[in-house]
Coordinates of C-alpha atoms in Angstrom, one line a residue:
X300 CA 42.6 -76.6 8.0
X301 CA 39.3 -76.9 8.3
X302 CA 38.9 -73.1 9.1
X303 CA 41.1 -72.7 6.6
X304 CA 39.0 -74.4 4.1
X305 CA 35.7 -72.5 5.2
X306 CA 37.2 -69.2 5.3
X307 CA 37.7 -69.5 1.7
X308 CA 34.7 -70.7 0.4
X309 CA 32.8 -68.1 3.0
X310 CA 35.2 -65.2 1.3
X311 CA 34.5 -66.3 -1.8
X312 CA 32.4 -63.0 -3.9
X313 CA 28.6 -64.1 -4.5
X314 CA 29.2 -67.5 -2.2
X315 CA 26.4 -67.3 0.5
X316 CA 25.4 -70.4 2.8
X317 CA 22.7 -72.1 0.7
X318 CA 20.2 -74.0 2.0
X319 CA 20.2 -77.9 0.3
X320 CA 18.6 -77.7 -3.0
X321 CA 15.9 -80.2 -4.2
X322 CA 17.3 -83.1 -5.4
X323 CA 15.1 -83.8 -9.0
X324 CA 15.4 -86.0 -11.6
X325 CA 13.8 -86.1 -14.6
X326 CA 11.3 -88.8 -15.6
X327 CA 12.3 -92.0 -16.5
X328 CA 10.5 -94.0 -19.0
X329 CA 11.7 -97.9 -19.8
X330 CA 10.2 -99.7 -22.6
X331 CA 9.6 -103.5 -22.1
X332 CA 8.5 -106.5 -24.5
X333 CA 5.1 -107.9 -25.6
X334 CA 6.0 -109.9 -22.8
X335 CA 7.8 -107.2 -20.0
X336 CA 11.2 -107.8 -21.4
X337 CA 12.7 -104.3 -20.6
X338 CA 14.2 -103.1 -24.3
X339 CA 15.1 -99.2 -23.4
X340 CA 14.9 -96.5 -21.4
X341 CA 14.8 -92.6 -22.2
X342 CA 14.3 -89.8 -20.3
X343 CA 15.6 -89.4 -17.3
X344 CA 19.4 -91.1 -17.0
X345 CA 19.9 -91.7 -13.8
X346 CA 17.5 -94.7 -11.6
X347 CA 16.6 -94.1 -8.1
X348 CA 18.6 -94.2 -4.9
X349 CA 20.6 -97.5 -4.7
X350 CA 19.3 -98.8 -1.4
X351 CA 23.1 -100.3 -0.7
X352 CA 21.5 -102.6 2.5
X353 CA 20.5 -104.8 -1.7
X354 CA 23.4 -104.7 -2.6
X355 CA 26.3 -107.2 -1.0
X356 CA 29.1 -105.5 1.8
X357 CA 31.9 -106.0 -0.8
X358 CA 30.2 -103.2 -4.0
X359 CA 29.9 -100.9 -2.0
X360 CA 33.2 -101.3 -0.5
X361 CA 34.9 -101.4 -3.9
X362 CA 34.4 -98.0 -4.2
X363 CA 34.8 -97.0 -1.2
X364 CA 38.0 -98.3 -1.1
X365 CA 38.9 -96.1 -4.1
X366 CA 37.7 -93.6 -3.9
X367 CA 36.9 -92.6 -0.8
X368 CA 39.1 -94.6 2.2
X369 CA 38.7 -92.2 5.3
X370 CA 34.1 -91.9 3.5
X371 CA 32.7 -93.4 6.8
X372 CA 34.7 -91.4 9.2
X373 CA 34.5 -87.6 7.4
X374 CA 31.9 -84.9 7.7
X375 CA 31.9 -84.8 3.4
X376 CA 35.7 -83.6 2.5
X377 CA 38.8 -85.5 3.4
X378 CA 40.9 -82.0 5.9
X379 CA 44.3 -84.4 5.0
X380 CA 43.9 -85.3 0.8
X381 CA 42.6 -81.6 0.8
X382 CA 45.5 -80.2 2.4
X383 CA 47.8 -81.9 0.2
X384 CA 45.8 -80.7 -3.1
X385 CA 45.2 -77.1 -1.8
X386 CA 49.4 -77.1 -1.5
X387 CA 49.4 -78.5 -5.2
X388 CA 46.9 -75.7 -6.2
X389 CA 48.6 -72.8 -4.8
X390 CA 51.8 -74.2 -6.9
X391 CA 49.9 -74.6 -9.8
X392 CA 48.1 -71.9 -9.1
X393 CA 44.5 -72.8 -10.8
X394 CA 42.1 -75.4 -9.3
X395 CA 42.6 -79.7 -9.3
X396 CA 40.0 -81.6 -9.3
X397 CA 42.1 -84.2 -7.0
X398 CA 40.9 -84.9 -3.2
X399 CA 37.2 -84.7 -3.6
X400 CA 35.0 -87.1 -1.3
X401 CA 32.7 -89.4 -2.2
X402 CA 29.9 -86.8 -1.1
X403 CA 31.8 -83.9 -2.5
X404 CA 31.8 -85.8 -6.5
X405 CA 28.1 -86.6 -5.5
X406 CA 27.7 -83.0 -4.2
X407 CA 29.1 -81.7 -7.9
X408 CA 27.1 -84.4 -9.5
X409 CA 23.9 -83.4 -8.1
X410 CA 24.1 -79.8 -7.7
X411 CA 27.0 -77.8 -9.5
X412 CA 28.7 -77.5 -13.2
X413 CA 32.3 -79.3 -13.9
X414 CA 34.0 -76.0 -14.2
X415 CA 37.4 -76.3 -12.5
X416 CA 37.5 -72.9 -10.1
X417 CA 37.4 -72.0 -6.0
X418 CA 34.7 -70.7 -6.7
X419 CA 32.9 -73.3 -7.6
X420 CA 34.9 -75.5 -4.5
X421 CA 34.0 -74.0 -2.4
X422 CA 30.2 -74.3 -3.0
X423 CA 31.3 -78.0 -3.1
X424 CA 32.4 -78.1 -0.4
X425 CA 29.4 -76.4 1.5
X426 CA 26.8 -78.3 -0.4
X427 CA 29.1 -82.1 0.8
X428 CA 28.8 -80.2 4.3
X429 CA 25.2 -80.0 4.2
X430 CA 24.8 -83.3 2.2
X431 CA 26.3 -85.0 5.1
X432 CA 24.0 -83.2 7.7
X433 CA 20.4 -84.5 5.6
X434 CA 21.7 -87.8 4.8
X435 CA 23.4 -91.1 6.3
X436 CA 26.5 -92.1 4.7
X437 CA 24.3 -95.6 3.5
X438 CA 21.8 -93.5 2.0
X439 CA 24.8 -90.8 0.4
X440 CA 26.5 -94.2 -0.8
X441 CA 23.3 -95.1 -2.5
X442 CA 23.0 -91.6 -4.5
X443 CA 26.3 -91.7 -5.7
X444 CA 26.0 -95.5 -7.1
X445 CA 22.4 -93.9 -8.8
X446 CA 24.2 -91.4 -10.1
X447 CA 27.8 -92.2 -11.6
X448 CA 29.0 -92.6 -14.6
X449 CA 29.9 -95.8 -16.1
X450 CA 30.9 -94.7 -19.7
X451 CA 28.9 -96.9 -23.0
X452 CA 25.6 -94.9 -21.7
X453 CA 25.5 -96.7 -18.9
X454 CA 24.3 -94.3 -15.5
X455 CA 24.3 -96.1 -11.5
X456 CA 25.2 -99.1 -10.9
X457 CA 22.0 -101.1 -11.8
X458 CA 22.6 -99.7 -15.5
X459 CA 26.3 -100.5 -15.4
X460 CA 25.8 -104.2 -13.9
X461 CA 23.5 -104.6 -16.3
X462 CA 25.5 -103.2 -19.9
X463 CA 28.4 -105.4 -19.0
X464 CA 27.6 -108.1 -17.4
X465 CA 23.8 -108.5 -17.8
X466 CA 23.1 -108.5 -14.9
X467 CA 21.3 -107.2 -11.9
X468 CA 24.3 -104.7 -9.3
X469 CA 22.7 -107.5 -6.6
X470 CA 24.5 -109.9 -8.5
X471 CA 27.8 -108.6 -9.0
X472 CA 31.2 -110.6 -8.3
X473 CA 33.8 -109.2 -6.4
X474 CA 36.0 -108.8 -9.9
X475 CA 32.6 -107.5 -11.7
X476 CA 32.1 -104.7 -8.6
X477 CA 36.2 -104.4 -9.0
X478 CA 35.5 -103.6 -12.0
X479 CA 33.1 -101.5 -12.1
X480 CA 34.9 -99.2 -9.0
X481 CA 38.2 -98.7 -11.8
X482 CA 35.5 -96.9 -14.5
X483 CA 35.7 -94.0 -12.0
X484 CA 39.3 -92.5 -12.4
X485 CA 38.0 -93.0 -16.1
X486 CA 35.3 -94.7 -17.5
X487 CA 36.4 -94.0 -21.8
X488 CA 40.2 -95.2 -20.7
X489 CA 39.5 -98.4 -18.5
X490 CA 36.2 -99.2 -20.4
X491 CA 36.6 -102.9 -20.2
X492 CA 35.2 -103.4 -23.1
X493 CA 37.3 -100.8 -26.0
X494 CA 40.3 -101.3 -23.1
X495 CA 40.8 -104.2 -21.6
X496 CA 43.8 -104.8 -20.5
X497 CA 44.1 -101.0 -18.7
X498 CA 40.3 -101.9 -17.0
X499 CA 42.7 -104.8 -15.5
X500 CA 45.1 -103.3 -14.8
X501 CA 43.5 -100.7 -12.9
X502 CA 40.7 -103.2 -12.0
X503 CA 43.6 -104.8 -9.2
X504 CA 44.3 -101.7 -7.5
X505 CA 41.0 -101.4 -6.7
X506 CA 41.5 -105.2 -5.3
X507 CA 44.6 -104.7 -3.6
X508 CA 42.8 -101.6 -2.3
X509 CA 39.2 -104.0 -1.5
X510 CA 42.1 -105.8 1.0
X511 CA 43.5 -103.2 2.5
X512 CA 40.7 -101.9 3.8
X513 CA 39.6 -105.9 5.2
X514 CA 37.0 -105.6 2.5
X515 CA 37.5 -109.1 1.5
X516 CA 39.6 -111.6 3.1
X517 CA 43.0 -113.0 1.1
X518 CA 40.7 -115.9 -0.1
X519 CA 38.0 -113.8 -1.8
X520 CA 41.5 -111.7 -3.0
X521 CA 43.2 -114.5 -4.7
X522 CA 39.8 -115.9 -6.7
X523 CA 39.0 -112.1 -7.8
X524 CA 42.5 -112.1 -9.4
X525 CA 42.0 -115.5 -11.4
X526 CA 38.9 -114.7 -12.7
X527 CA 38.4 -113.0 -15.6
X528 CA 34.5 -112.2 -16.2
X529 CA 32.5 -112.1 -19.6
X530 CA 32.4 -108.3 -20.5
X531 CA 29.1 -108.1 -23.5
X532 CA 30.4 -106.0 -26.2
X533 CA 26.8 -104.1 -26.7
X534 CA 23.8 -103.8 -23.8
X535 CA 21.4 -106.4 -23.5
X536 CA 19.1 -104.7 -25.4
X537 CA 20.7 -103.0 -28.2
X538 CA 19.1 -104.7 -30.9
X539 CA 15.8 -102.7 -30.2
X540 CA 16.9 -99.3 -29.8
X541 CA 15.9 -98.9 -33.7
X542 CA 12.4 -99.6 -32.6
X543 CA 12.5 -98.2 -29.1
X544 CA 13.7 -95.3 -31.3
X545 CA 10.4 -95.2 -33.0
X546 CA 7.6 -95.8 -30.4
X547 CA 9.7 -93.3 -28.4
X548 CA 8.9 -90.3 -30.7
X549 CA 5.2 -91.4 -31.0
X550 CA 5.3 -91.9 -27.1
X551 CA 6.5 -87.7 -27.0
X552 CA 3.7 -86.8 -28.5
X553 CA 1.2 -88.2 -25.8
X554 CA 2.5 -85.3 -24.0
X555 CA 6.2 -85.2 -21.6
X556 CA 5.6 -87.5 -18.6
X557 CA 5.7 -86.3 -15.2
X558 CA 6.7 -89.9 -13.4
X559 CA 8.3 -92.6 -13.7
X560 CA 6.9 -94.6 -16.3
X561 CA 6.6 -98.0 -18.1
X562 CA 5.4 -98.0 -21.7
X563 CA 4.1 -102.0 -23.0
X564 CA 4.9 -102.0 -26.3
X565 CA 4.1 -104.9 -29.3
X566 CA 8.2 -105.8 -30.5
X567 CA 8.7 -109.5 -29.5
X568 CA 12.4 -109.5 -28.0
X569 CA 13.4 -113.0 -29.1
X570 CA 11.8 -111.7 -33.1
X571 CA 14.7 -109.0 -33.1
X572 CA 17.0 -110.9 -32.0
X573 CA 16.2 -113.5 -34.6
X574 CA 16.2 -110.0 -37.2
X575 CA 18.8 -109.5 -35.8
X576 CA 21.2 -112.2 -36.2
X577 CA 19.4 -113.1 -39.3
X578 CA 20.8 -109.4 -41.2
X579 CA 23.6 -109.3 -39.9
X580 CA 24.6 -112.6 -41.4
X581 CA 23.1 -112.5 -44.8
X582 CA 24.9 -108.7 -45.0
X583 CA 28.2 -110.4 -43.6
X584 CA 28.2 -112.5 -47.1
X585 CA 27.0 -109.9 -49.5
X586 CA 28.9 -107.5 -48.6
X587 CA 31.6 -108.3 -51.0
X588 CA 28.9 -107.8 -53.7
X589 CA 28.2 -104.4 -51.8
X590 CA 25.6 -104.8 -49.7
X591 CA 26.4 -102.4 -46.9
X592 CA 22.4 -101.8 -45.5
X593 CA 19.4 -104.3 -44.7
X594 CA 16.3 -103.2 -43.1
X595 CA 13.0 -105.0 -42.2
X596 CA 10.2 -105.0 -40.5
X597 CA 7.8 -107.7 -39.3
X598 CA 3.9 -107.2 -37.8
X599 CA 1.1 -109.8 -37.1
X600 CA -2.5 -109.5 -38.5
X601 CA -3.3 -106.3 -36.9
X602 CA -1.0 -104.2 -37.5
X603 CA 1.6 -104.9 -33.7
X604 CA 5.0 -104.5 -34.6
X605 CA 6.8 -107.9 -34.2
X606 CA 10.4 -106.6 -35.2
X607 CA 12.4 -103.9 -36.8
X608 CA 15.9 -103.6 -37.9
X609 CA 16.1 -100.1 -39.0
X610 CA 19.8 -100.5 -40.1
X611 CA 23.4 -102.7 -39.8
X612 CA 24.6 -100.8 -36.7
X613 CA 22.7 -98.9 -34.2
X614 CA 25.7 -97.6 -32.6
X615 CA 27.4 -96.5 -36.5
X616 CA 23.9 -94.8 -37.5
X617 CA 20.1 -94.3 -35.5
X618 CA 19.1 -93.5 -39.2
X619 CA 16.2 -96.4 -39.1
X620 CA 15.4 -97.4 -43.0
X621 CA 12.6 -99.0 -41.7
X622 CA 11.1 -96.0 -41.2
X623 CA 12.7 -93.1 -42.8
X624 CA 14.8 -94.5 -45.7
X625 CA 12.1 -93.9 -48.7
X626 CA 13.4 -96.4 -51.9
X627 CA 11.9 -97.4 -54.8
X628 CA 10.0 -100.4 -54.5
X629 CA 11.1 -102.6 -58.0
X630 CA 9.0 -105.5 -58.3
X631 CA 7.2 -106.0 -54.9
X632 CA 5.3 -103.1 -56.4
X633 CA 3.5 -105.2 -58.7
X634 CA 0.8 -106.8 -56.2
X635 CA -0.6 -103.4 -56.7
X636 CA -0.9 -104.1 -60.8
X637 CA -1.8 -107.3 -60.3
X638 CA -4.7 -107.3 -57.7
X639 CA -6.1 -104.3 -59.7
X640 CA -6.1 -106.3 -62.6
X641 CA -7.7 -109.4 -61.3
X642 CA -10.9 -106.7 -59.7
X643 CA -11.1 -105.9 -63.5
X644 CA -12.6 -108.9 -64.0
X645 CA -8.7 -110.9 -64.8
X646 CA -8.1 -114.6 -63.2
X647 CA -4.9 -116.2 -62.7
X648 CA -5.5 -118.6 -65.6
X649 CA -6.2 -115.7 -67.7
X650 CA -3.9 -115.3 -71.2
X651 CA -1.5 -112.7 -71.4
X652 CA 1.9 -112.5 -73.6
X653 CA 5.2 -111.3 -72.7
X654 CA 6.1 -109.9 -76.1
X655 CA 8.1 -106.6 -77.1
X656 CA 5.8 -103.7 -75.9
X657 CA 6.4 -99.5 -75.9
X658 CA 4.7 -97.3 -73.8
X659 CA 5.1 -94.1 -74.2
X660 CA 8.0 -94.5 -76.0
X661 CA 9.2 -96.4 -72.8
X662 CA 10.2 -100.1 -74.3
X663 CA 10.2 -102.2 -71.1
X664 CA 13.1 -105.4 -70.2
X665 CA 12.6 -108.5 -68.4
X666 CA 15.6 -109.3 -65.9
X667 CA 16.3 -112.5 -69.0
X668 CA 16.6 -111.7 -72.1
X669 CA 13.9 -112.6 -74.3
X670 CA 10.5 -113.2 -74.1
X671 CA 8.1 -116.1 -73.3
X672 CA 5.3 -115.7 -74.9
X673 CA 1.6 -116.5 -74.2
X674 CA 1.4 -117.4 -70.3
X675 CA -0.9 -117.1 -67.7
X676 CA -1.2 -114.8 -65.6
X677 CA 0.2 -116.3 -62.5
X678 CA 2.9 -117.0 -64.2
X679 CA 3.4 -113.8 -65.1
X680 CA 3.9 -112.5 -62.0
X681 CA 5.6 -115.7 -60.3
X682 CA 9.0 -114.8 -63.1
X683 CA 8.4 -111.2 -62.5
X684 CA 7.2 -110.7 -66.7
X685 CA 7.9 -106.7 -66.5
X686 CA 6.7 -106.7 -69.7
X687 CA 3.1 -107.8 -68.4
X688 CA 2.8 -106.0 -66.1
X689 CA 3.5 -102.7 -68.2
X690 CA 1.5 -103.5 -70.9
X691 CA -1.2 -104.4 -67.6
X692 CA -0.5 -100.9 -65.9
X693 CA -1.6 -99.2 -69.0
X694 CA -4.7 -100.5 -70.1
X695 CA -6.1 -100.9 -66.1
X696 CA -5.8 -97.4 -65.9
X697 CA -1.8 -96.7 -63.6
X698 CA -4.3 -93.8 -61.3
X699 CA -5.8 -97.1 -61.3
X700 CA -3.3 -98.6 -59.8
X701 CA -2.1 -96.6 -57.7
X702 CA -5.9 -95.8 -56.0
X703 CA -5.5 -99.9 -54.9
X704 CA -2.0 -99.3 -53.6
X705 CA -3.4 -96.0 -50.6
X706 CA -6.2 -98.1 -50.6
X707 CA -3.7 -100.9 -49.1
X708 CA -2.1 -98.6 -47.6
X709 CA 0.6 -97.0 -49.5
X710 CA 1.3 -92.8 -48.2
X711 CA 4.0 -91.8 -50.5
X712 CA 3.4 -90.0 -53.8
X713 CA 2.8 -92.7 -56.2
X714 CA 4.3 -91.6 -59.7
X715 CA 1.7 -92.1 -62.6
X716 CA 4.7 -92.6 -65.7
X717 CA 4.6 -95.9 -68.2
X718 CA 7.7 -96.9 -65.0
X719 CA 5.4 -97.1 -62.1
X720 CA 3.7 -100.5 -62.5
X721 CA 7.4 -102.3 -62.2
X722 CA 7.8 -100.5 -58.8
X723 CA 9.7 -96.6 -59.6
X724 CA 8.1 -95.0 -56.7
X725 CA 9.6 -94.4 -53.5
X726 CA 8.4 -96.5 -50.4
X727 CA 9.3 -97.3 -46.5
X728 CA 10.3 -100.8 -45.9
X729 CA 6.9 -99.7 -43.1
X730 CA 4.3 -99.1 -45.2
X731 CA 5.2 -102.1 -47.6
X732 CA 4.5 -104.0 -44.5
X733 CA 1.6 -102.1 -43.9
X734 CA -0.1 -102.7 -47.5
X735 CA 1.1 -106.4 -47.8
X736 CA -0.9 -107.4 -44.3
X737 CA -3.5 -107.0 -45.7
X738 CA -2.8 -109.8 -48.2
X739 CA -1.8 -111.9 -44.6
X740 CA -4.6 -110.7 -42.8
X741 CA -7.8 -111.8 -44.9
X742 CA -8.1 -108.0 -46.6
X743 CA -8.3 -105.3 -43.9
X744 CA -5.8 -102.1 -44.0
X745 CA -3.8 -101.8 -41.3
X746 CA -2.4 -99.3 -39.7
X747 CA 1.5 -100.5 -37.5
X748 CA 1.6 -99.0 -34.0
X749 CA 4.2 -100.2 -30.9
X750 CA 2.8 -99.0 -28.4
X751 CA 0.1 -101.1 -26.7
X752 CA 0.0 -99.6 -22.6
X753 CA 1.4 -97.3 -21.1
X754 CA 1.4 -97.8 -16.8
X755 CA 2.7 -96.1 -13.8
X756 CA 5.5 -98.4 -11.2
X757 CA 2.5 -98.9 -9.5
X758 CA 0.9 -100.7 -12.4
X759 CA -1.6 -98.4 -12.6
X760 CA -2.9 -98.5 -16.6
X761 CA -3.1 -94.6 -17.9
X762 CA -3.1 -94.9 -21.6
X763 CA -3.9 -98.2 -24.0
X764 CA -4.4 -98.5 -27.9
X765 CA -7.6 -98.0 -28.6
X766 CA -8.2 -100.5 -32.5
X767 CA -9.9 -98.8 -34.7
X768 CA -12.4 -100.5 -37.2
X769 CA -10.1 -102.3 -39.8
X770 CA -12.1 -102.0 -43.0
X771 CA -11.4 -104.7 -45.9
X772 CA -9.8 -103.7 -48.6
X773 CA -9.2 -106.4 -50.5
X774 CA -12.6 -108.1 -51.9
X775 CA -13.1 -111.7 -52.9
X776 CA -11.7 -113.9 -55.1
X777 CA -9.5 -111.0 -56.1
X778 CA -7.1 -111.4 -52.4
X779 CA -8.0 -115.7 -52.9
X780 CA -6.5 -115.6 -56.0
X781 CA -3.9 -113.2 -55.5
X782 CA -2.3 -114.9 -52.6
X783 CA -2.7 -117.6 -54.3
X784 CA -0.3 -115.7 -57.2
X785 CA 2.0 -115.1 -54.7
X786 CA 1.9 -118.7 -53.1
X787 CA 3.1 -119.6 -56.3
X788 CA 6.1 -116.7 -56.7
X789 CA 8.0 -119.5 -53.9
X790 CA 7.3 -122.7 -55.2
X791 CA 8.8 -121.9 -58.9
X792 CA 8.9 -118.2 -59.8
X793 CA 12.2 -115.5 -58.4
X794 CA 11.0 -116.5 -54.7
X795 CA 11.9 -119.8 -54.3
X796 CA 15.1 -118.7 -51.9
X797 CA 12.7 -118.1 -49.4
X798 CA 10.9 -121.1 -49.4
X799 CA 10.2 -123.1 -45.5
X800 CA 8.4 -126.8 -46.2
X801 CA 5.7 -127.3 -43.6
X802 CA 4.3 -123.7 -44.0
X803 CA 1.8 -122.2 -46.0
X804 CA 4.3 -119.2 -47.5
X805 CA 3.5 -116.3 -49.4
X806 CA 5.6 -113.3 -51.4
X807 CA 7.3 -111.2 -53.8
X808 CA 10.4 -110.3 -54.7
X809 CA 11.8 -106.6 -55.9
X810 CA 14.6 -104.9 -57.5
X811 CA 15.2 -101.4 -58.9
X812 CA 16.9 -100.9 -61.1
X813 CA 20.7 -101.3 -61.9
X814 CA 20.7 -103.2 -58.6
X815 CA 20.5 -100.7 -56.2
X816 CA 17.3 -101.5 -54.4
X817 CA 16.8 -105.3 -53.8
X818 CA 13.4 -106.0 -51.4
X819 CA 11.7 -109.3 -50.6
X820 CA 7.8 -108.5 -48.5
X821 CA 6.3 -112.1 -47.7
X822 CA 4.0 -113.5 -45.3
X823 CA 1.7 -116.2 -43.6
X824 CA -1.5 -116.2 -42.3
X825 CA -1.4 -113.0 -40.2
X826 CA 1.8 -112.7 -40.5
X827 CA 3.9 -110.1 -42.9
X828 CA 7.6 -109.8 -42.7
X829 CA 9.5 -107.0 -45.6
X830 CA 13.1 -106.6 -46.2
X831 CA 14.9 -104.1 -47.6
X832 CA 19.0 -104.4 -48.7
X833 CA 20.7 -101.7 -50.2
X834 CA 23.3 -98.4 -49.2
X835 CA 23.0 -95.8 -48.1
X836 CA 24.9 -93.7 -50.9
X837 CA 22.3 -95.1 -53.6
X838 CA 25.4 -96.7 -55.2
X839 CA 24.4 -100.1 -57.3
X840 CA 25.1 -103.3 -55.6
X841 CA 27.0 -105.7 -58.3
X842 CA 24.0 -108.2 -58.7
X843 CA 22.1 -108.2 -55.4
X844 CA 18.3 -109.4 -56.3
X845 CA 15.4 -110.2 -54.7
X846 CA 15.0 -113.2 -55.0
X847 CA 19.2 -112.7 -53.4
X848 CA 20.1 -111.7 -50.1
X849 CA 16.6 -110.1 -49.0
X850 CA 14.9 -113.4 -49.9
X851 CA 17.2 -115.1 -48.3
X852 CA 17.6 -113.3 -44.7
X853 CA 13.8 -113.1 -45.0
X854 CA 13.8 -116.7 -44.9
X855 CA 17.3 -117.3 -41.9
X856 CA 14.5 -114.3 -39.8
X857 CA 10.8 -116.2 -40.0
X858 CA 11.8 -119.9 -40.4
X859 CA 13.1 -119.0 -36.5
X860 CA 9.7 -116.8 -35.7
X861 CA 7.9 -119.3 -36.8
X862 CA 8.9 -122.5 -35.0
X863 CA 8.2 -120.5 -31.8
X864 CA 5.3 -119.2 -33.1
X865 CA 3.5 -121.5 -35.4
X866 CA 1.1 -119.4 -37.6
X867 CA -2.6 -120.3 -38.8
X868 CA -2.1 -120.5 -43.1
X869 CA -3.1 -117.8 -45.2
X870 CA -6.9 -116.9 -44.3
X871 CA -9.1 -116.6 -47.5
X872 CA -11.1 -113.4 -46.3
X873 CA -14.6 -112.5 -46.6
X874 CA -16.9 -114.7 -48.9
X875 CA -17.2 -113.5 -52.6
X876 CA -21.2 -111.2 -53.1
X877 CA -23.6 -113.7 -54.4
X878 CA -24.3 -110.7 -57.4
X879 CA -20.4 -109.8 -57.7
X880 CA -19.9 -108.6 -61.6
X881 CA -16.3 -108.7 -63.0
X882 CA -15.7 -105.7 -65.4
X883 CA -13.2 -105.8 -68.4
X884 CA -10.2 -106.4 -68.2
X885 CA -9.8 -103.8 -71.1
X886 CA -11.1 -101.4 -69.4
X887 CA -10.2 -98.9 -66.3
X888 CA -11.5 -100.1 -63.1
X889 CA -13.4 -97.5 -60.9
X890 CA -11.0 -95.4 -58.4
X891 CA -11.0 -96.8 -55.1
X892 CA -12.7 -95.9 -51.9
X893 CA -10.9 -93.2 -50.6
X894 CA -8.5 -94.4 -47.8
X895 CA -9.4 -94.4 -44.1
X896 CA -7.3 -91.4 -42.0
X897 CA -5.1 -93.6 -39.5
X898 CA -4.6 -92.9 -35.9
X899 CA -0.5 -92.0 -35.1
X900 CA 1.4 -95.3 -35.5
X901 CA 2.7 -96.1 -31.4

């Protein structure tokens, strides 16, 4: 039989006995959060060869028992099994996949395609023999376990153990090892998350096989049958994948990696988990009102991204709404109007009038019916009065309001139609977070980034984020005055549902026309979070406003984040120049200085 198989392989057209090709693996990039917690892996999908000696003996034995019982005796192929397979092939007139040893499976994985032909089967056989002559049995088994696919995106036993059990392979129980070995027959059909009954039945077969070859004792077999391990529905790092995709795009701009690397990011895994939990819970409650998606971005005072939620479910849609969704800002835009007014000489106590107004044939209306009449500038912002914001922007010059927004970090196109004052321009949650961060950090312009350092496996740092000078873009007293006005939004205005007692908080609600977009943009000292809620189809929600769902989501996230790391009060910013002269509040303000160029957000 051996002579027949060898002759078959060597007689196939174009087949020469080859040298064993080099075993290559695409470099792998591991992303970790700011304290070293792994949040994602990109690039090479295979881990390094598994050191069998570091695993419990029953772990590799599970795979040998169910996949290749004569693994330690055969020379790379199993003559008895292949004889049965050849006879079946002759009967069916094609090459079947049965009787492949672990070494043959490895040869196919390393060097060959999945074509089911006699030619490929012959190549597989030759490579299997070469592997046996080049590597020891433990080395072959270690290579196999590092590359085999376990479903759910997990290649290799380490990735599979983390994916299904949130544990390293060295900590697998007997039953868990058998469950993973059961996946070899079909990673889809025996997935313990999607098909728990089929997985359990196949796992029992594996345990029986392990018992038959003496890999486990009768008591171990009985205990394993009785166990019901917890199987995780999602990967431990699943919540951070919007962020990982974002920083991976930035990382790739630095050039393709040639070795395995670790990227140290700015993300806080605990904050990310809190953001995901808050988004899921809030969307569940507001689903009855048509809310389908949410996005959240949280930055520290220097622009480090601490949390990023790009949608309701990354597995269902990888589109990152925090970075790439351009939506109407609604009234969350109004701080740019009011900052322009304060810089022109108005104060929070300046009198304004909520009354009917017409600007170029357009008449803005407030959310509530009626008009408040004479009020202060602070009340107008706290209650999000549309008529006052539209009048101010018209008096100050809408191009000047646009200039203020650009100065703080808004980079998308800004229209200068009358409705611009109410947030008709399209923005992303990320750029709104950058702009509001200047309110939180004392007036400094920031560029959000997610990568701090890149290092090799040995720990050598080969790249680090270089902080650029952060220009102060909001003078005083306007900064302190605006912050005080935004505090009042939460204390008594449209943002009361965002209030958290004991913290210095400020922010602004935003609701676009027809309830298509709802926002809450808020901050405390050196920490900003922006929330958006809406729908991908741009259909209106049923009454969801910035002060409802988004404010509640923001509060749930911030309550958890601030409990872990109490923030300082909102800083007052730089002292006002002694010779500062306010401009007339009714005259257009001078165009702001050109905003500095920023580096890519990495």
